[in-house]
PDB file of C-alpha atoms and ligand atoms in Angstrom:
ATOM      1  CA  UNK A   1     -94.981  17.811 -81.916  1.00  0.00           C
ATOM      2  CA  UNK A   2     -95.832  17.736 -85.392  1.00  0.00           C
ATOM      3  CA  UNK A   3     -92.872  19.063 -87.857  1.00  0.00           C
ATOM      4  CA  UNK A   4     -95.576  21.584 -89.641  1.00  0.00           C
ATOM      5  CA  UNK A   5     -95.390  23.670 -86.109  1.00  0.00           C
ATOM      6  CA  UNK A   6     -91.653  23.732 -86.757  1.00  0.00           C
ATOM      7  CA  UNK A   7     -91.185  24.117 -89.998  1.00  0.00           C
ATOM      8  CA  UNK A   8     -94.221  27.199 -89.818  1.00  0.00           C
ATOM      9  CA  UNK A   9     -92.258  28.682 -86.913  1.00  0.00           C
ATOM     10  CA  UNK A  10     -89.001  29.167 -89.356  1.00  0.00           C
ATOM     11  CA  UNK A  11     -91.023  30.650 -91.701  1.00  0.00           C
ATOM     12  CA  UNK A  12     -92.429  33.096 -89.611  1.00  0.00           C
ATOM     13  CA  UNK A  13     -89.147  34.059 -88.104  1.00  0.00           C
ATOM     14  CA  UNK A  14     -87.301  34.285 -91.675  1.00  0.00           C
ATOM     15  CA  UNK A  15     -90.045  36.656 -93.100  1.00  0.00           C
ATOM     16  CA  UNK A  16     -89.452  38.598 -90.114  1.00  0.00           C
ATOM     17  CA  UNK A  17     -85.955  38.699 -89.595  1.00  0.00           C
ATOM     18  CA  UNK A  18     -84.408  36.933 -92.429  1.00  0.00           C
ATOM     19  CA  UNK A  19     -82.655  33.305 -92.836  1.00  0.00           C
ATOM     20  CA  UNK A  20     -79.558  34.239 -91.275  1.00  0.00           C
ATOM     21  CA  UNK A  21     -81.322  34.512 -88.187  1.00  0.00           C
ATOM     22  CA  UNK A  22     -83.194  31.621 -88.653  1.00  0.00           C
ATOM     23  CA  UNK A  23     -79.781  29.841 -88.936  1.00  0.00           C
ATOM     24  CA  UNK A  24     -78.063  31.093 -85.732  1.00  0.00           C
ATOM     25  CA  UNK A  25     -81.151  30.625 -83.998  1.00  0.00           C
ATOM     26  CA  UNK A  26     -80.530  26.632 -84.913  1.00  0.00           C
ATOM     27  CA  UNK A  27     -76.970  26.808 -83.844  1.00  0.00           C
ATOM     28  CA  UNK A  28     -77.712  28.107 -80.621  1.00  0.00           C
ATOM     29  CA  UNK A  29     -79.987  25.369 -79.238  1.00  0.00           C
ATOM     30  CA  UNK A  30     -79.252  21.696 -78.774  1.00  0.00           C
ATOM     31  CA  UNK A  31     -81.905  20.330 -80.912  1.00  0.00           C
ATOM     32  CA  UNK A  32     -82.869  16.630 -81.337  1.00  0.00           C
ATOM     33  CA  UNK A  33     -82.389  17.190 -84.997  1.00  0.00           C
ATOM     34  CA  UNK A  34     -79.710  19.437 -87.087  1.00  0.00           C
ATOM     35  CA  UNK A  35     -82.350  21.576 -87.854  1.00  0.00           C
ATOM     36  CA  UNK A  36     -83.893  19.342 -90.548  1.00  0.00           C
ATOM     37  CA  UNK A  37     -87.880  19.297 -89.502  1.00  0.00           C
ATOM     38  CA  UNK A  38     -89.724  17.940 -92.338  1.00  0.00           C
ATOM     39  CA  UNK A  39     -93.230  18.772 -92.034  1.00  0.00           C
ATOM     40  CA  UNK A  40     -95.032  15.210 -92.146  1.00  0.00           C
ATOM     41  CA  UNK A  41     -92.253  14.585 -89.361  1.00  0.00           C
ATOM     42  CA  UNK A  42     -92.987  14.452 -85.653  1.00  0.00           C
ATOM     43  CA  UNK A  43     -90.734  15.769 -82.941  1.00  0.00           C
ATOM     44  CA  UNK A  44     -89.861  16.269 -79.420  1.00  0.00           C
ATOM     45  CA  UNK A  45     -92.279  19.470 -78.057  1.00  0.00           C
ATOM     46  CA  UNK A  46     -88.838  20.408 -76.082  1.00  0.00           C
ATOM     47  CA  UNK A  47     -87.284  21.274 -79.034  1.00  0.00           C
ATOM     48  CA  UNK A  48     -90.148  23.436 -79.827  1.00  0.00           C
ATOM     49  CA  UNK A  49     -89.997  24.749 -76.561  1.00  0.00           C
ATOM     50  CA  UNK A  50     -86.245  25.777 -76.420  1.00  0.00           C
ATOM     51  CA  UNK A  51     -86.668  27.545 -80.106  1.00  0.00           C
ATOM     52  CA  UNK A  52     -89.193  29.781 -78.711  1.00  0.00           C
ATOM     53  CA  UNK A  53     -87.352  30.570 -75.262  1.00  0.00           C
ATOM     54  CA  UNK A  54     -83.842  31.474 -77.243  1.00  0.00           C
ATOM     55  CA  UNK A  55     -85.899  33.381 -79.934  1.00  0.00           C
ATOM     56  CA  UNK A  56     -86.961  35.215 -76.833  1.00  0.00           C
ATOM     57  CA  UNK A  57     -83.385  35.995 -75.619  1.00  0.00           C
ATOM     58  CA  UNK A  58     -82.375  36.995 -78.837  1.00  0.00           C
ATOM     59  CA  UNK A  59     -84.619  39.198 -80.252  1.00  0.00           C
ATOM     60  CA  UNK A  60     -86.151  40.656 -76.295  1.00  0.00           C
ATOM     61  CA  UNK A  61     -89.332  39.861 -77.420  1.00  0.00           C
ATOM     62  CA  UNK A  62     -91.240  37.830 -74.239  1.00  0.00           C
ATOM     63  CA  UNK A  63     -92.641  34.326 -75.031  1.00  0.00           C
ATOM     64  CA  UNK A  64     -96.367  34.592 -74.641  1.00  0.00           C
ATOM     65  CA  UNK A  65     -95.521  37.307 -77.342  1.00  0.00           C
ATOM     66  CA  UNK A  66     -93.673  35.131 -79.793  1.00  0.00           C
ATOM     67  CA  UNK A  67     -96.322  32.720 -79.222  1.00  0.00           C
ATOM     68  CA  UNK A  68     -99.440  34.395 -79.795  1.00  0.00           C
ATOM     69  CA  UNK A  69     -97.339  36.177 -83.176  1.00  0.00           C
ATOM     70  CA  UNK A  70     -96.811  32.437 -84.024  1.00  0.00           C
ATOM     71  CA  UNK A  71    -100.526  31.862 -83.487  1.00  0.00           C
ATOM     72  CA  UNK A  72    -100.979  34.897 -86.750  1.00  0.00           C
ATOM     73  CA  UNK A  73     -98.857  33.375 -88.816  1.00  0.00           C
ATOM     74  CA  UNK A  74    -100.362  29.986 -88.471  1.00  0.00           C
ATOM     75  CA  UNK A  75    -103.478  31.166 -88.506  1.00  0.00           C
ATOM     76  CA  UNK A  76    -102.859  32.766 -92.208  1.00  0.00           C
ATOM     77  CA  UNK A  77    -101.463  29.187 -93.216  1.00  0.00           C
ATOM     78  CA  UNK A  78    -104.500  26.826 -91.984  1.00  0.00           C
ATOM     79  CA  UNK A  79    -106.663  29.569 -93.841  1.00  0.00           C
ATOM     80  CA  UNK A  80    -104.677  28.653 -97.255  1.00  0.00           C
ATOM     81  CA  UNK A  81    -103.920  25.184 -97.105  1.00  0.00           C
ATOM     82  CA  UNK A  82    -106.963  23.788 -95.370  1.00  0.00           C
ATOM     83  CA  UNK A  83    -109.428  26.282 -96.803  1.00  0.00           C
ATOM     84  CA  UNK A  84    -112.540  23.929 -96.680  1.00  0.00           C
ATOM     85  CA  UNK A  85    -112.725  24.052 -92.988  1.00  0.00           C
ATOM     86  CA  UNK A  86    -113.301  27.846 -93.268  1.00  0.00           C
ATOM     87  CA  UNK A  87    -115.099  28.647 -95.776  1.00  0.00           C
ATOM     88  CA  UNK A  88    -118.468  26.776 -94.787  1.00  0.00           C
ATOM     89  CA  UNK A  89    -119.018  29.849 -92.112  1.00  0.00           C
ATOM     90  CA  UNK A  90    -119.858  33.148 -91.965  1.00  0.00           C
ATOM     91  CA  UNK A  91    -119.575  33.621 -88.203  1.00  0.00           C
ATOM     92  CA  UNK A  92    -116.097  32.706 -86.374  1.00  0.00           C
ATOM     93  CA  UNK A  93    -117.912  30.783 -83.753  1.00  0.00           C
ATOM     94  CA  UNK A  94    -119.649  28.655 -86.183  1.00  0.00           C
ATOM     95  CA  UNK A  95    -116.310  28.036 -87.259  1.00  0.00           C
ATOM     96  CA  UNK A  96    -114.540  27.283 -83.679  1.00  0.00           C
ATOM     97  CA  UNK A  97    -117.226  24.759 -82.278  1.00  0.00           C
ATOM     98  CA  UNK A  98    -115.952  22.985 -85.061  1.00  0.00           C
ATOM     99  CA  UNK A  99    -112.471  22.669 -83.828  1.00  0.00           C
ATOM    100  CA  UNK A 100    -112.523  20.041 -81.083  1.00  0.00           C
ATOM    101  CA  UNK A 101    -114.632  17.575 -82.364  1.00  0.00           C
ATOM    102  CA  UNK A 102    -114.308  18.164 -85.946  1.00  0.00           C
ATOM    103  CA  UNK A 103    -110.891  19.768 -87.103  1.00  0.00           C
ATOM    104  CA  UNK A 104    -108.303  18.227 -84.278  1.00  0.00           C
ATOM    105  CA  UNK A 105    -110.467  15.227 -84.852  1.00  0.00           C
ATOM    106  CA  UNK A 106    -109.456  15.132 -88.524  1.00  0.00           C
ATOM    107  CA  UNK A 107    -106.008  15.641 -87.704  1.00  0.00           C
ATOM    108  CA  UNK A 108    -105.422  12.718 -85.382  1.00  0.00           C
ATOM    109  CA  UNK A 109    -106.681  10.631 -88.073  1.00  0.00           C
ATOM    110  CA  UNK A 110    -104.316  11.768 -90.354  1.00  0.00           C
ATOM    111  CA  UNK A 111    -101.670  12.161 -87.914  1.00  0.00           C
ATOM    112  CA  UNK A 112    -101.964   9.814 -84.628  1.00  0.00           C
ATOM    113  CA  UNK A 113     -99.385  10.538 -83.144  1.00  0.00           C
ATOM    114  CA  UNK A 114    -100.233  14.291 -82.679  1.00  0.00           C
ATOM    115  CA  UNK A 115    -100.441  16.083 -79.660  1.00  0.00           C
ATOM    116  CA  UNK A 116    -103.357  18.598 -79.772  1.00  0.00           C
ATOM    117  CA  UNK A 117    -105.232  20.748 -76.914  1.00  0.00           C
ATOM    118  CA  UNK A 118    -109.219  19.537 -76.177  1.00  0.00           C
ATOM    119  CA  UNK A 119    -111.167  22.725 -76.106  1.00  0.00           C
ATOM    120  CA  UNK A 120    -114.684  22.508 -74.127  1.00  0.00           C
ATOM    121  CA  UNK A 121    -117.517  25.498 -75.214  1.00  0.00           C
ATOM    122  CA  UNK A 122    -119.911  27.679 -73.477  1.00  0.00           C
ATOM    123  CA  UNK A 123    -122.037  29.712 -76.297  1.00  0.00           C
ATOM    124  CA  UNK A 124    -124.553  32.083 -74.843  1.00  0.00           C
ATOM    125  CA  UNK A 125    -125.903  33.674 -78.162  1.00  0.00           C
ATOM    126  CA  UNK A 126    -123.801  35.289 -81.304  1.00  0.00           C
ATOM    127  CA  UNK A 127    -122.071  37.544 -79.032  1.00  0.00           C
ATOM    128  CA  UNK A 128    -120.773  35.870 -76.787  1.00  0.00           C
ATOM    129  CA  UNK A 129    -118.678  32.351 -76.095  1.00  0.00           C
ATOM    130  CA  UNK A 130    -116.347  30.927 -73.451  1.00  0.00           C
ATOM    131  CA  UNK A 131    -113.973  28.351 -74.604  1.00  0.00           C
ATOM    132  CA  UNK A 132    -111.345  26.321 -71.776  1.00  0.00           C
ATOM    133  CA  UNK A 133    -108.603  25.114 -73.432  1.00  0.00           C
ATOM    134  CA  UNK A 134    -106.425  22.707 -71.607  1.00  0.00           C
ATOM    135  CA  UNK A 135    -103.378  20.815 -72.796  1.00  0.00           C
ATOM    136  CA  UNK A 136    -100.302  19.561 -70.927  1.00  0.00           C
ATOM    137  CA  UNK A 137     -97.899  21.694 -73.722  1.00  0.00           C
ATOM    138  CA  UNK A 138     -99.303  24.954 -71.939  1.00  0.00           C
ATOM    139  CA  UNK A 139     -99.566  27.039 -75.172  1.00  0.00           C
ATOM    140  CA  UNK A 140    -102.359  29.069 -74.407  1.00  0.00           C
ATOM    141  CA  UNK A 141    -100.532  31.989 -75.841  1.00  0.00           C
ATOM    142  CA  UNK A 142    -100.683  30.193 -79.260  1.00  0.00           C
ATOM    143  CA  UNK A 143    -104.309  29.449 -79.208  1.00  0.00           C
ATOM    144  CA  UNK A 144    -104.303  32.987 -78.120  1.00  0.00           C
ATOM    145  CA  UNK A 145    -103.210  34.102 -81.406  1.00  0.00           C
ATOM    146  CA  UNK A 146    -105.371  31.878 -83.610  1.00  0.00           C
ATOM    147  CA  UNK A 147    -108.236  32.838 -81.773  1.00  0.00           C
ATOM    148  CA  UNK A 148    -107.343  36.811 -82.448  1.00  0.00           C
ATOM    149  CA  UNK A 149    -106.654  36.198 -85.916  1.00  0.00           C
ATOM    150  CA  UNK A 150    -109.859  33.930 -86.119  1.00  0.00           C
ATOM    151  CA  UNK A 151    -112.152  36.505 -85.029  1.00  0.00           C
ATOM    152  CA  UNK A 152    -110.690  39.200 -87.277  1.00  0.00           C
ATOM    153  CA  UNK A 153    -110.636  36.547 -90.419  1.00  0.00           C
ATOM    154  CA  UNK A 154    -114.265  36.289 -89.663  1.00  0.00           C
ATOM    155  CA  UNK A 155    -114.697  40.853 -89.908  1.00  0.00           C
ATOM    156  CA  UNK A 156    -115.809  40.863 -86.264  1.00  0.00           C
ATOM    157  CA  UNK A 157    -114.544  43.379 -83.977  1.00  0.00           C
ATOM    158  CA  UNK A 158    -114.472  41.649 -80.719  1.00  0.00           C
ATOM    159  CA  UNK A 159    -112.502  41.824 -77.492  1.00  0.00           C
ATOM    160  CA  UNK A 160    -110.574  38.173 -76.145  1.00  0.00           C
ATOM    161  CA  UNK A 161    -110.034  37.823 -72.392  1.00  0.00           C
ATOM    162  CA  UNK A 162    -108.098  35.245 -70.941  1.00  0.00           C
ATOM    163  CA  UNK A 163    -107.704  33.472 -67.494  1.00  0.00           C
ATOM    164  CA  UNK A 164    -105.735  30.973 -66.045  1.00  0.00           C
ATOM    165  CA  UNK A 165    -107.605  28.401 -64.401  1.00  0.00           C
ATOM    166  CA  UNK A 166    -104.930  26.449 -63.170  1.00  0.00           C
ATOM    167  CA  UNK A 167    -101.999  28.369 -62.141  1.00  0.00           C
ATOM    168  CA  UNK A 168     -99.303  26.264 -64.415  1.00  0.00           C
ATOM    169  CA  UNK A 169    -101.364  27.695 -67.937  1.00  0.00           C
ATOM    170  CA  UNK A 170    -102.753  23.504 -68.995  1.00  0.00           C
ATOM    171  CA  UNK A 171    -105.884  25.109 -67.869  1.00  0.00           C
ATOM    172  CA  UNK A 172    -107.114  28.152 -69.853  1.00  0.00           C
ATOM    173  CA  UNK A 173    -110.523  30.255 -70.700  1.00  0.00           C
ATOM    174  CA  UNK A 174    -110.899  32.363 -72.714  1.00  0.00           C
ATOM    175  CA  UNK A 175    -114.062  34.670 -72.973  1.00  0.00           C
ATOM    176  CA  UNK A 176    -114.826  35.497 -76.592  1.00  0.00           C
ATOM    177  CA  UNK A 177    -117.335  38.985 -76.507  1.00  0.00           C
ATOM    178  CA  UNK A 178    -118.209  40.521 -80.291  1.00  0.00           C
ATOM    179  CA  UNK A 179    -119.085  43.959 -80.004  1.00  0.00           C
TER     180      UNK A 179
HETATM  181  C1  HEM B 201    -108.637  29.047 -84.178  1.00  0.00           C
HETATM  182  C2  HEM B 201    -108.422  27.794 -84.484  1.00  0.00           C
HETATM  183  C3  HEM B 201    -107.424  26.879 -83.781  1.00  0.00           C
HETATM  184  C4  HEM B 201    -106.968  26.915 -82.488  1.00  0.00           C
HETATM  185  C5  HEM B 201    -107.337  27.888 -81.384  1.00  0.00           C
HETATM  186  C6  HEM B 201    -106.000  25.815 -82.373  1.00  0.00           C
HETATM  187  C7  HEM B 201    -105.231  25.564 -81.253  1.00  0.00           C
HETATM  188  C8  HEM B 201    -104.102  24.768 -81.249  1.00  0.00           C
HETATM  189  C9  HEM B 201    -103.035  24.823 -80.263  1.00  0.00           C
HETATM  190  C10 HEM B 201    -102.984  25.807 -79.098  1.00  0.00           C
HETATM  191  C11 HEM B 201    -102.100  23.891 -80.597  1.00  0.00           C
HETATM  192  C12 HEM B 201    -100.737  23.616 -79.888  1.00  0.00           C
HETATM  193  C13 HEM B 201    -100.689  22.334 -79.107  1.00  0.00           C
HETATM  194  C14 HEM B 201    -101.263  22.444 -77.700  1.00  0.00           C
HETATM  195  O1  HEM B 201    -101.575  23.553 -77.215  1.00  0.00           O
HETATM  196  O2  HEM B 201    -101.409  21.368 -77.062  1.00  0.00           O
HETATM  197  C15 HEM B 201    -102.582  23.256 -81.814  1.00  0.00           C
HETATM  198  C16 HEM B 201    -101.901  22.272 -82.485  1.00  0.00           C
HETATM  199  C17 HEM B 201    -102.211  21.844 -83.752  1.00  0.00           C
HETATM  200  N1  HEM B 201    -103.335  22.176 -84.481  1.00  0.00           N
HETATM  201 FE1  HEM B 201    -104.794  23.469 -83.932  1.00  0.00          FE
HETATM  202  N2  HEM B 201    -105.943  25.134 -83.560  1.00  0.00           N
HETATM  203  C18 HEM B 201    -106.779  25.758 -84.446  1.00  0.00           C
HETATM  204  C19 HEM B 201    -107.022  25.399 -85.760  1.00  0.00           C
HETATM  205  C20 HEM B 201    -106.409  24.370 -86.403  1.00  0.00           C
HETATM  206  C21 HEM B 201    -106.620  24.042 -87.803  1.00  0.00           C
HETATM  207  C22 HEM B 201    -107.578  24.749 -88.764  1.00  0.00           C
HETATM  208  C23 HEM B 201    -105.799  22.990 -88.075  1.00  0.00           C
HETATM  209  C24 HEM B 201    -105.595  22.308 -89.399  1.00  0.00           C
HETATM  210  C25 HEM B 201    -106.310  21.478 -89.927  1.00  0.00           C
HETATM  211  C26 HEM B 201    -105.071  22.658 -86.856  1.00  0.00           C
HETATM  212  C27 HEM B 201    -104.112  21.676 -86.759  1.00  0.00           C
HETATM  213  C28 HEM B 201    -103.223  21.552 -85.710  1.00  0.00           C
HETATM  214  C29 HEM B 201    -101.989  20.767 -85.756  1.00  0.00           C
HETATM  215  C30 HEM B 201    -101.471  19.917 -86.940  1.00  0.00           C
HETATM  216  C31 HEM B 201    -101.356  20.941 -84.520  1.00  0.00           C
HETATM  217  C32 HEM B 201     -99.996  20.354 -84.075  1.00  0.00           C
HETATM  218  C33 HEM B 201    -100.159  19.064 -83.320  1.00  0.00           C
HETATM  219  C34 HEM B 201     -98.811  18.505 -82.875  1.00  0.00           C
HETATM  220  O3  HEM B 201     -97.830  19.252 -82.848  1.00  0.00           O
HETATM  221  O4  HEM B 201     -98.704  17.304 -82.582  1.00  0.00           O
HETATM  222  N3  HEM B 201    -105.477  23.508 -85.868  1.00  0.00           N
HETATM  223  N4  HEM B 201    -103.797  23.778 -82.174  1.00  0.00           N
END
């Protein structure tokens, strides 16, 4: 897992509940690193996945909660720092038919060695679009989030539901209605 999912993920948990937390949050797992994720850097998803489940314990707040808060917060980042994918579109599905073969596309090249979801589309008309996700990392709360934050970014008011296709959560779709 790429160290900008990491290093994004302390952020969001210092704004919220300051470094100190951030800190025993470190001390508590048994990371492959010390704590040092650069974000160029590319890491073990368990690490990833341990972060998230003792942020859990700690602060009571469940995973697929944490994840799809994470989803916000990176959301808000890809909108700063890779603006030009964004700002070519006025509608947020414009935008996320883009993502699978153009954006994750782009990132493999720069980074190939990272581990990203395939998304596959169904898009009825403006209002309405079904996108599966599917990835062996099961994070379909975090695409969860960017999605939410996606459709709001684009002024939509819209309703997201989601189903598991395959009982384990590598299987996901999500049916995208703009009201
Ligand atoms: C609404 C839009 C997006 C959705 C729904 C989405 C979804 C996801 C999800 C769920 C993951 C976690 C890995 C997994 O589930 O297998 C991921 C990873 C990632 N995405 Fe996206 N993404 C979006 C936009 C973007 C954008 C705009 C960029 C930046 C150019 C980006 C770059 C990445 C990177 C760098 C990773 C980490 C890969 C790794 O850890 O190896 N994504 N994406």
């Amino acid at each position: 897992m790429k160290g900008i999912v990491f290093t994004e993920f302390f952020e969001m948990v210092e704004e919220a509940h300051g470094y100190e937390t951030v800190d025993k949050l470190i001390a508590s797992c048994n990371l492959s690193t010390d704590g040092i994720y650069t974000s160029v850097g590319t890491y073990p998803s368990s690490d990833m996945f341990e972060l998230v489940q003792k942020l859990s314990d700690q602060s009571s707040t469940s995973i697929p909660d944490l994840l799809f808060a994470f989803g916000g917060h990176l959301f808000h980042t890809f909108t700063q720092k890779y603006q030009s994918f964004f700002q070519d579109h006025t509608h947020a599905f414009d935008f996320l038919v883009t993502l699978h073969d153009h954006i994750h596309v782009e990132v493999k090249k720069l980074y190939p060695d990272a581990e990203l979801p395939s998304f596959a589309y169904q898009r009825t008309d403006n209002h309405s679009m079904e996108m599966t996700y599917s990835s062996e990392r099961k994070m379909s709360d975090l695409a969860h989030g960017l999605l939410h934050h996606c459709l709001g970014y684009y002024d939509h008011r819209f309703s997201i539901e989601k189903e598991n296709i395959v009982e384990d959560g590598s299987v996901v779709l999500f049916k995208i209605s703009i009201v």
